[in-house]
Amino acid sequence: MEFKAGKKIYEGKAKILYETADPDLLIQEFKDDATAFDATKRGVIHDKGIVNNRISAVLFRTLEDRGVATHFVRLLGDRTMLVRRLAIIPIEVTVRNVVAGGMARTFGLEEGKRLKQPVYEIHYKSDPLHDPLMNEEHAVAMGLAAPEELATLKERSLRVNRYLIEFFSPKGIDLIDFKLEYGRYKGRIFLGDEISPDTCRFWEVGTGRKLDKDRFRRDLGGIEEAYQEMLKRVES
Ligand code: 5GP
């Protein structure tokens, strides 16, 4: 079946979602637009949409092969993939292996310290509130998700962390942390959104060179090169 983009149903900071002729399926398009700090900083990363589409496709396939249900169906074009139409749960999950970013700030820790065990966090997905850290009691009390769903999110996210570490280690990439989003589809929970240098921290093993969106957030330069380097390693 040929899938054509129909009505635009959502445009976010980095992606657009379009309806298709099939009510269960959407087209997810990746943009070159980059934002940081709740969109107070804006820019363009040349070809980022292409890189993130391709990296996400490989990682979703890798996870599917290991039994993780994701919204990914197949690649359509340079910047587009066909995905299942999830009802997104407004929770951002992060998993951390090494202290960086928000965890360094929140707990006054030095970036780069390896954690004794992975840290699983949930955040309330809200730009105006800056995605505040929350716990499962908040999520249940606020009606965001049921306790069994939260148990699934945690178990699945820690499994995703193990699979991604296994994937990236032989490629000389240290997976520092990442963010995941989930949604409901036909009574089950699926991994949605994207997995890319926009949503993960990737440090080159040996040099510590940052190969992710922190180059944009922190004005480190060499942004396009870093994204292309990640694409090369992911597809190698
Ligand atoms: P932190 O909480 O340290 O800012 O982010 C932890 C990890 O999750 C990083 O890899 C970061 O890229 C990702 N992350 C967390 N929140 C967001 C978000 O709102 N947008 C994007 N693109 N990534 C996020």
PDB file of C-alpha atoms and ligand atoms in Angstrom:
ATOM      1  CA  MET A   1       0.000   0.000   0.000  1.00  0.00           C
ATOM      2  CA  GLU A   2       1.217   3.469  -0.930  1.00  0.00           C
ATOM      3  CA  PHE A   3       1.162   5.822   2.053  1.00  0.00           C
ATOM      4  CA  LYS A   4       0.616   9.515   1.395  1.00  0.00           C
ATOM      5  CA  ALA A   5       0.672  12.249   4.001  1.00  0.00           C
ATOM      6  CA  GLY A   6      -2.841  13.438   4.748  1.00  0.00           C
ATOM      7  CA  LYS A   7      -3.973  15.965   7.332  1.00  0.00           C
ATOM      8  CA  LYS A   8      -1.271  17.317   9.623  1.00  0.00           C
ATOM      9  CA  ILE A   9      -2.383  16.385  13.144  1.00  0.00           C
ATOM     10  CA  TYR A  10       0.590  17.564  15.184  1.00  0.00           C
ATOM     11  CA  GLU A  11       3.671  19.713  14.717  1.00  0.00           C
ATOM     12  CA  GLY A  12       6.228  19.671  17.491  1.00  0.00           C
ATOM     13  CA  LYS A  13       9.689  21.114  17.834  1.00  0.00           C
ATOM     14  CA  ALA A  14      11.442  18.415  15.827  1.00  0.00           C
ATOM     15  CA  LYS A  15       8.726  16.343  14.197  1.00  0.00           C
ATOM     16  CA  ILE A  16       5.416  16.483  12.337  1.00  0.00           C
ATOM     17  CA  LEU A  17       2.713  13.813  12.332  1.00  0.00           C
ATOM     18  CA  TYR A  18       0.336  13.308   9.407  1.00  0.00           C
ATOM     19  CA  GLU A  19      -2.683  11.085   9.065  1.00  0.00           C
ATOM     20  CA  THR A  20      -2.750   8.390   6.387  1.00  0.00           C
ATOM     21  CA  ALA A  21      -5.614   6.562   4.685  1.00  0.00           C
ATOM     22  CA  ASP A  22      -5.299   3.957   7.465  1.00  0.00           C
ATOM     23  CA  PRO A  23      -6.690   5.381  10.745  1.00  0.00           C
ATOM     24  CA  ASP A  24      -4.237   3.266  12.764  1.00  0.00           C
ATOM     25  CA  LEU A  25      -1.123   4.574  11.019  1.00  0.00           C
ATOM     26  CA  LEU A  26       0.607   7.945  10.862  1.00  0.00           C
ATOM     27  CA  ILE A  27       3.544   9.388   8.966  1.00  0.00           C
ATOM     28  CA  GLN A  28       6.216  10.803  11.260  1.00  0.00           C
ATOM     29  CA  GLU A  29       8.408  13.430   9.584  1.00  0.00           C
ATOM     30  CA  PHE A  30      11.696  14.573  11.112  1.00  0.00           C
ATOM     31  CA  LYS A  31      12.630  18.261  10.779  1.00  0.00           C
ATOM     32  CA  ASP A  32      16.042  19.941  10.795  1.00  0.00           C
ATOM     33  CA  ASP A  33      14.785  22.423  13.398  1.00  0.00           C
ATOM     34  CA  ALA A  34      16.557  22.223  16.729  1.00  0.00           C
ATOM     35  CA  THR A  35      15.404  23.695  20.001  1.00  0.00           C
ATOM     36  CA  ALA A  36      16.746  23.578  23.529  1.00  0.00           C
ATOM     37  CA  PHE A  37      15.814  24.837  26.962  1.00  0.00           C
ATOM     38  CA  ASP A  38      12.071  24.520  26.282  1.00  0.00           C
ATOM     39  CA  ALA A  39      12.414  26.160  22.877  1.00  0.00           C
ATOM     40  CA  THR A  40      14.012  29.347  24.195  1.00  0.00           C
ATOM     41  CA  LYS A  41      17.019  28.471  22.017  1.00  0.00           C
ATOM     42  CA  ARG A  42      16.312  27.743  18.357  1.00  0.00           C
ATOM     43  CA  GLY A  43      18.371  26.767  15.348  1.00  0.00           C
ATOM     44  CA  VAL A  44      18.713  24.430  12.398  1.00  0.00           C
ATOM     45  CA  ILE A  45      20.984  21.417  12.182  1.00  0.00           C
ATOM     46  CA  HIS A  46      21.491  20.690   8.488  1.00  0.00           C
ATOM     47  CA  ASP A  47      20.128  17.221   7.547  1.00  0.00           C
ATOM     48  CA  LYS A  48      19.300  16.379  11.173  1.00  0.00           C
ATOM     49  CA  GLY A  49      15.883  15.157  10.034  1.00  0.00           C
ATOM     50  CA  ILE A  50      17.470  12.616   7.705  1.00  0.00           C
ATOM     51  CA  VAL A  51      19.955  11.438  10.331  1.00  0.00           C
ATOM     52  CA  ASN A  52      17.370  11.099  13.102  1.00  0.00           C
ATOM     53  CA  ASN A  53      14.914   9.277  10.836  1.00  0.00           C
ATOM     54  CA  ARG A  54      17.536   6.718   9.850  1.00  0.00           C
ATOM     55  CA  ILE A  55      19.037   6.284  13.314  1.00  0.00           C
ATOM     56  CA  SER A  56      15.597   5.897  14.900  1.00  0.00           C
ATOM     57  CA  ALA A  57      14.637   3.303  12.268  1.00  0.00           C
ATOM     58  CA  VAL A  58      17.712   1.166  12.988  1.00  0.00           C
ATOM     59  CA  LEU A  59      17.242   1.413  16.753  1.00  0.00           C
ATOM     60  CA  PHE A  60      13.502   0.664  16.638  1.00  0.00           C
ATOM     61  CA  ARG A  61      14.212  -2.392  14.454  1.00  0.00           C
ATOM     62  CA  THR A  62      16.943  -3.529  16.833  1.00  0.00           C
ATOM     63  CA  LEU A  63      14.553  -3.246  19.771  1.00  0.00           C
ATOM     64  CA  GLU A  64      11.699  -4.977  17.893  1.00  0.00           C
ATOM     65  CA  ASP A  65      14.086  -7.864  17.132  1.00  0.00           C
ATOM     66  CA  ARG A  66      14.550  -8.214  20.881  1.00  0.00           C
ATOM     67  CA  GLY A  67      10.826  -8.213  21.637  1.00  0.00           C
ATOM     68  CA  VAL A  68      10.235  -4.544  22.488  1.00  0.00           C
ATOM     69  CA  ALA A  69       6.981  -3.259  20.945  1.00  0.00           C
ATOM     70  CA  THR A  70       7.584   0.065  19.169  1.00  0.00           C
ATOM     71  CA  HIS A  71       5.433   2.311  16.989  1.00  0.00           C
ATOM     72  CA  PHE A  72       7.812   1.877  14.042  1.00  0.00           C
ATOM     73  CA  VAL A  73       6.368   0.116  10.984  1.00  0.00           C
ATOM     74  CA  ARG A  74       8.839   1.008   8.221  1.00  0.00           C
ATOM     75  CA  LEU A  75      10.826   3.783   6.606  1.00  0.00           C
ATOM     76  CA  LEU A  76       8.997   5.705   3.884  1.00  0.00           C
ATOM     77  CA  GLY A  77      11.339   8.466   2.723  1.00  0.00           C
ATOM     78  CA  ASP A  78      14.498  10.372   3.675  1.00  0.00           C
ATOM     79  CA  ARG A  79      12.758  12.109   6.548  1.00  0.00           C
ATOM     80  CA  THR A  80       9.647  10.013   7.024  1.00  0.00           C
ATOM     81  CA  MET A  81       8.629   6.772   8.670  1.00  0.00           C
ATOM     82  CA  LEU A  82       5.311   4.986   8.999  1.00  0.00           C
ATOM     83  CA  VAL A  83       4.291   4.575  12.657  1.00  0.00           C
ATOM     84  CA  ARG A  84       1.371   3.238  14.661  1.00  0.00           C
ATOM     85  CA  ARG A  85      -0.991   5.889  15.954  1.00  0.00           C
ATOM     86  CA  LEU A  86      -0.353   5.834  19.711  1.00  0.00           C
ATOM     87  CA  ALA A  87      -2.196   7.754  22.385  1.00  0.00           C
ATOM     88  CA  ILE A  88       0.907   9.252  23.995  1.00  0.00           C
ATOM     89  CA  ILE A  89       1.238   8.969  27.781  1.00  0.00           C
ATOM     90  CA  PRO A  90       2.375  12.435  29.001  1.00  0.00           C
ATOM     91  CA  ILE A  91       5.383  11.050  30.837  1.00  0.00           C
ATOM     92  CA  GLU A  92       9.008  11.371  29.726  1.00  0.00           C
ATOM     93  CA  VAL A  93      11.098   8.464  30.904  1.00  0.00           C
ATOM     94  CA  THR A  94      14.838   8.916  31.249  1.00  0.00           C
ATOM     95  CA  VAL A  95      17.424   6.250  31.937  1.00  0.00           C
ATOM     96  CA  ARG A  96      20.918   7.278  32.987  1.00  0.00           C
ATOM     97  CA  ASN A  97      24.167   5.333  33.130  1.00  0.00           C
ATOM     98  CA  VAL A  98      26.516   8.271  33.715  1.00  0.00           C
ATOM     99  CA  VAL A  99      25.840  11.597  35.463  1.00  0.00           C
ATOM    100  CA  ALA A 100      25.120  14.417  33.006  1.00  0.00           C
ATOM    101  CA  GLY A 101      22.741  17.288  32.319  1.00  0.00           C
ATOM    102  CA  GLY A 102      19.697  17.378  34.555  1.00  0.00           C
ATOM    103  CA  MET A 103      21.052  14.870  37.060  1.00  0.00           C
ATOM    104  CA  ALA A 104      24.285  16.829  37.520  1.00  0.00           C
ATOM    105  CA  ARG A 105      22.236  19.989  38.127  1.00  0.00           C
ATOM    106  CA  THR A 106      19.594  18.447  40.399  1.00  0.00           C
ATOM    107  CA  PHE A 107      22.009  16.666  42.714  1.00  0.00           C
ATOM    108  CA  GLY A 108      25.095  18.891  42.390  1.00  0.00           C
ATOM    109  CA  LEU A 109      27.134  16.040  40.902  1.00  0.00           C
ATOM    110  CA  GLU A 110      30.028  16.215  38.502  1.00  0.00           C
ATOM    111  CA  GLU A 111      29.283  15.267  34.890  1.00  0.00           C
ATOM    112  CA  GLY A 112      30.913  12.044  33.762  1.00  0.00           C
ATOM    113  CA  LYS A 113      30.624  10.040  36.984  1.00  0.00           C
ATOM    114  CA  ARG A 114      29.482   6.508  36.188  1.00  0.00           C
ATOM    115  CA  LEU A 115      26.483   5.483  38.293  1.00  0.00           C
ATOM    116  CA  LYS A 116      26.560   2.349  40.458  1.00  0.00           C
ATOM    117  CA  GLN A 117      23.392   1.218  38.686  1.00  0.00           C
ATOM    118  CA  PRO A 118      21.178   2.687  35.956  1.00  0.00           C
ATOM    119  CA  VAL A 119      18.863   5.421  37.200  1.00  0.00           C
ATOM    120  CA  TYR A 120      15.265   5.272  35.988  1.00  0.00           C
ATOM    121  CA  GLU A 121      13.331   8.551  36.178  1.00  0.00           C
ATOM    122  CA  ILE A 122       9.916   9.754  35.121  1.00  0.00           C
ATOM    123  CA  HIS A 123       9.133  13.371  34.299  1.00  0.00           C
ATOM    124  CA  TYR A 124       5.803  15.075  33.703  1.00  0.00           C
ATOM    125  CA  LYS A 125       5.765  16.013  30.010  1.00  0.00           C
ATOM    126  CA  SER A 126       5.103  19.757  30.155  1.00  0.00           C
ATOM    127  CA  ASP A 127       7.227  22.435  28.477  1.00  0.00           C
ATOM    128  CA  PRO A 128       5.773  25.333  30.553  1.00  0.00           C
ATOM    129  CA  LEU A 129       6.689  23.433  33.732  1.00  0.00           C
ATOM    130  CA  HIS A 130      10.092  22.310  32.308  1.00  0.00           C
ATOM    131  CA  ASP A 131       9.266  18.569  32.448  1.00  0.00           C
ATOM    132  CA  PRO A 132       9.489  18.295  36.251  1.00  0.00           C
ATOM    133  CA  LEU A 133      10.847  15.127  37.847  1.00  0.00           C
ATOM    134  CA  MET A 134       7.984  13.142  39.367  1.00  0.00           C
ATOM    135  CA  ASN A 135       7.456   9.770  41.023  1.00  0.00           C
ATOM    136  CA  GLU A 136       4.991   7.000  40.302  1.00  0.00           C
ATOM    137  CA  GLU A 137       2.650   8.181  43.079  1.00  0.00           C
ATOM    138  CA  HIS A 138       2.300  11.520  41.295  1.00  0.00           C
ATOM    139  CA  ALA A 139       1.654   9.799  37.975  1.00  0.00           C
ATOM    140  CA  VAL A 140      -1.077   7.533  39.403  1.00  0.00           C
ATOM    141  CA  ALA A 141      -2.672  10.281  41.516  1.00  0.00           C
ATOM    142  CA  MET A 142      -2.731  12.651  38.543  1.00  0.00           C
ATOM    143  CA  GLY A 143      -4.379   9.964  36.411  1.00  0.00           C
ATOM    144  CA  LEU A 144      -1.539   9.835  33.883  1.00  0.00           C
ATOM    145  CA  ALA A 145      -1.063   6.070  33.999  1.00  0.00           C
ATOM    146  CA  ALA A 146      -2.168   2.998  35.942  1.00  0.00           C
ATOM    147  CA  PRO A 147       0.270   1.295  38.359  1.00  0.00           C
ATOM    148  CA  GLU A 148       0.564  -1.742  36.051  1.00  0.00           C
ATOM    149  CA  GLU A 149       1.382   0.541  33.127  1.00  0.00           C
ATOM    150  CA  LEU A 150       4.080   2.276  35.158  1.00  0.00           C
ATOM    151  CA  ALA A 151       5.572  -1.109  36.046  1.00  0.00           C
ATOM    152  CA  THR A 152       5.680  -1.906  32.312  1.00  0.00           C
ATOM    153  CA  LEU A 153       7.352   1.429  31.521  1.00  0.00           C
ATOM    154  CA  LYS A 154      10.079   0.788  34.079  1.00  0.00           C
ATOM    155  CA  GLU A 155      10.784  -2.824  33.184  1.00  0.00           C
ATOM    156  CA  ARG A 156      10.753  -2.031  29.477  1.00  0.00           C
ATOM    157  CA  SER A 157      12.941   1.068  29.731  1.00  0.00           C
ATOM    158  CA  LEU A 158      15.629  -0.733  31.717  1.00  0.00           C
ATOM    159  CA  ARG A 159      15.536  -3.520  29.122  1.00  0.00           C
ATOM    160  CA  VAL A 160      15.868  -0.922  26.337  1.00  0.00           C
ATOM    161  CA  ASN A 161      18.894   0.459  28.177  1.00  0.00           C
ATOM    162  CA  ARG A 162      20.570  -2.968  28.202  1.00  0.00           C
ATOM    163  CA  TYR A 163      19.825  -3.574  24.516  1.00  0.00           C
ATOM    164  CA  LEU A 164      21.068  -0.124  23.482  1.00  0.00           C
ATOM    165  CA  ILE A 165      24.287  -0.532  25.485  1.00  0.00           C
ATOM    166  CA  GLU A 166      24.845  -3.898  23.750  1.00  0.00           C
ATOM    167  CA  PHE A 167      24.236  -2.202  20.395  1.00  0.00           C
ATOM    168  CA  PHE A 168      26.452   0.841  20.951  1.00  0.00           C
ATOM    169  CA  SER A 169      29.413  -0.642  22.876  1.00  0.00           C
ATOM    170  CA  PRO A 170      30.977  -2.429  19.883  1.00  0.00           C
ATOM    171  CA  LYS A 171      30.622   0.830  17.932  1.00  0.00           C
ATOM    172  CA  GLY A 172      32.768   2.730  20.411  1.00  0.00           C
ATOM    173  CA  ILE A 173      29.850   4.730  21.789  1.00  0.00           C
ATOM    174  CA  ASP A 174      29.149   5.174  25.493  1.00  0.00           C
ATOM    175  CA  LEU A 175      25.387   5.523  26.100  1.00  0.00           C
ATOM    176  CA  ILE A 176      25.246   8.156  28.845  1.00  0.00           C
ATOM    177  CA  ASP A 177      21.467   8.652  29.104  1.00  0.00           C
ATOM    178  CA  PHE A 178      18.324   8.907  27.003  1.00  0.00           C
ATOM    179  CA  LYS A 179      14.663   9.850  26.998  1.00  0.00           C
ATOM    180  CA  LEU A 180      11.775   7.638  25.921  1.00  0.00           C
ATOM    181  CA  GLU A 181       8.074   8.240  25.371  1.00  0.00           C
ATOM    182  CA  TYR A 182       5.377   5.594  25.348  1.00  0.00           C
ATOM    183  CA  GLY A 183       1.782   5.410  24.192  1.00  0.00           C
ATOM    184  CA  ARG A 184      -1.241   3.150  24.195  1.00  0.00           C
ATOM    185  CA  TYR A 185      -2.309   1.287  21.053  1.00  0.00           C
ATOM    186  CA  LYS A 186      -5.036  -1.350  20.917  1.00  0.00           C
ATOM    187  CA  GLY A 187      -4.822  -1.997  24.657  1.00  0.00           C
ATOM    188  CA  ARG A 188      -1.048  -2.397  24.778  1.00  0.00           C
ATOM    189  CA  ILE A 189       1.868  -0.102  25.502  1.00  0.00           C
ATOM    190  CA  PHE A 190       4.258   0.745  22.673  1.00  0.00           C
ATOM    191  CA  LEU A 191       7.479   2.720  22.584  1.00  0.00           C
ATOM    192  CA  GLY A 192       6.965   5.874  20.500  1.00  0.00           C
ATOM    193  CA  ASP A 193       8.675   9.139  19.558  1.00  0.00           C
ATOM    194  CA  GLU A 194      12.310   8.777  18.390  1.00  0.00           C
ATOM    195  CA  ILE A 195      15.662   7.483  19.597  1.00  0.00           C
ATOM    196  CA  SER A 196      18.345   9.748  18.183  1.00  0.00           C
ATOM    197  CA  PRO A 197      21.169  12.156  19.055  1.00  0.00           C
ATOM    198  CA  ASP A 198      18.377  14.619  19.919  1.00  0.00           C
ATOM    199  CA  THR A 199      17.090  12.388  22.700  1.00  0.00           C
ATOM    200  CA  CYS A 200      20.193  10.524  23.877  1.00  0.00           C
ATOM    201  CA  ARG A 201      23.661  11.461  25.094  1.00  0.00           C
ATOM    202  CA  PHE A 202      26.380   9.630  23.172  1.00  0.00           C
ATOM    203  CA  TRP A 203      30.032  10.015  24.149  1.00  0.00           C
ATOM    204  CA  GLU A 204      32.835   8.551  22.060  1.00  0.00           C
ATOM    205  CA  VAL A 205      34.685   5.884  24.024  1.00  0.00           C
ATOM    206  CA  GLY A 206      38.260   6.914  24.751  1.00  0.00           C
ATOM    207  CA  THR A 207      37.987  10.602  23.885  1.00  0.00           C
ATOM    208  CA  GLY A 208      34.695  11.510  25.606  1.00  0.00           C
ATOM    209  CA  ARG A 209      33.767  13.521  22.483  1.00  0.00           C
ATOM    210  CA  LYS A 210      30.073  14.422  22.590  1.00  0.00           C
ATOM    211  CA  LEU A 211      28.151  13.125  19.570  1.00  0.00           C
ATOM    212  CA  ASP A 212      24.676  14.418  20.399  1.00  0.00           C
ATOM    213  CA  LYS A 213      22.474  17.469  20.854  1.00  0.00           C
ATOM    214  CA  ASP A 214      24.609  18.812  23.712  1.00  0.00           C
ATOM    215  CA  ARG A 215      26.850  20.231  20.941  1.00  0.00           C
ATOM    216  CA  PHE A 216      23.898  22.474  20.019  1.00  0.00           C
ATOM    217  CA  ARG A 217      22.689  23.135  23.575  1.00  0.00           C
ATOM    218  CA  ARG A 218      26.188  24.149  24.713  1.00  0.00           C
ATOM    219  CA  ASP A 219      27.449  25.834  21.504  1.00  0.00           C
ATOM    220  CA  LEU A 220      30.283  23.338  21.094  1.00  0.00           C
ATOM    221  CA  GLY A 221      30.380  23.522  17.267  1.00  0.00           C
ATOM    222  CA  GLY A 222      30.795  20.554  14.924  1.00  0.00           C
ATOM    223  CA  ILE A 223      27.116  19.693  15.291  1.00  0.00           C
ATOM    224  CA  GLU A 224      26.435  18.357  11.789  1.00  0.00           C
ATOM    225  CA  GLU A 225      29.662  16.320  11.863  1.00  0.00           C
ATOM    226  CA  ALA A 226      28.663  14.743  15.178  1.00  0.00           C
ATOM    227  CA  TYR A 227      25.223  13.711  13.850  1.00  0.00           C
ATOM    228  CA  GLN A 228      26.775  12.289  10.650  1.00  0.00           C
ATOM    229  CA  GLU A 229      29.343  10.390  12.728  1.00  0.00           C
ATOM    230  CA  MET A 230      26.549   8.820  14.782  1.00  0.00           C
ATOM    231  CA  LEU A 231      24.670   7.836  11.620  1.00  0.00           C
ATOM    232  CA  LYS A 232      27.823   6.222  10.216  1.00  0.00           C
ATOM    233  CA  ARG A 233      28.375   4.196  13.380  1.00  0.00           C
ATOM    234  CA  VAL A 234      24.733   3.172  13.753  1.00  0.00           C
ATOM    235  CA  GLU A 235      24.562   1.955  10.147  1.00  0.00           C
ATOM    236  CA  SER A 236      27.993   0.228  10.243  1.00  0.00           C
TER     237      SER A 236
HETATM  238  P1  5GP B   1      18.431  15.740  31.056  1.00  0.00           P
HETATM  239  O1  5GP B   1      17.352  15.441  32.051  1.00  0.00           O
HETATM  240  O2  5GP B   1      19.786  15.423  31.585  1.00  0.00           O
HETATM  241  O3  5GP B   1      18.308  17.080  30.439  1.00  0.00           O
HETATM  242  O4  5GP B   1      18.186  14.718  29.850  1.00  0.00           O
HETATM  243  C1  5GP B   1      18.438  13.339  29.978  1.00  0.00           C
HETATM  244  C2  5GP B   1      18.424  12.680  28.610  1.00  0.00           C
HETATM  245  O5  5GP B   1      17.105  12.727  28.082  1.00  0.00           O
HETATM  246  C3  5GP B   1      19.304  13.377  27.579  1.00  0.00           C
HETATM  247  O6  5GP B   1      19.827  12.392  26.727  1.00  0.00           O
HETATM  248  C4  5GP B   1      18.361  14.292  26.805  1.00  0.00           C
HETATM  249  O7  5GP B   1      18.753  14.420  25.464  1.00  0.00           O
HETATM  250  C5  5GP B   1      17.038  13.539  26.921  1.00  0.00           C
HETATM  251  N1  5GP B   1      15.906  14.458  27.129  1.00  0.00           N
HETATM  252  C6  5GP B   1      15.269  14.743  28.284  1.00  0.00           C
HETATM  253  N2  5GP B   1      14.264  15.627  28.092  1.00  0.00           N
HETATM  254  C7  5GP B   1      14.252  15.884  26.793  1.00  0.00           C
HETATM  255  C8  5GP B   1      13.433  16.718  25.953  1.00  0.00           C
HETATM  256  O8  5GP B   1      12.486  17.381  26.394  1.00  0.00           O
HETATM  257  N3  5GP B   1      13.750  16.748  24.636  1.00  0.00           N
HETATM  258  C9  5GP B   1      14.787  16.002  24.115  1.00  0.00           C
HETATM  259  N4  5GP B   1      15.055  16.079  22.802  1.00  0.00           N
HETATM  260  N5  5GP B   1      15.549  15.210  24.859  1.00  0.00           N
HETATM  261  C10 5GP B   1      15.299  15.142  26.177  1.00  0.00           C
END
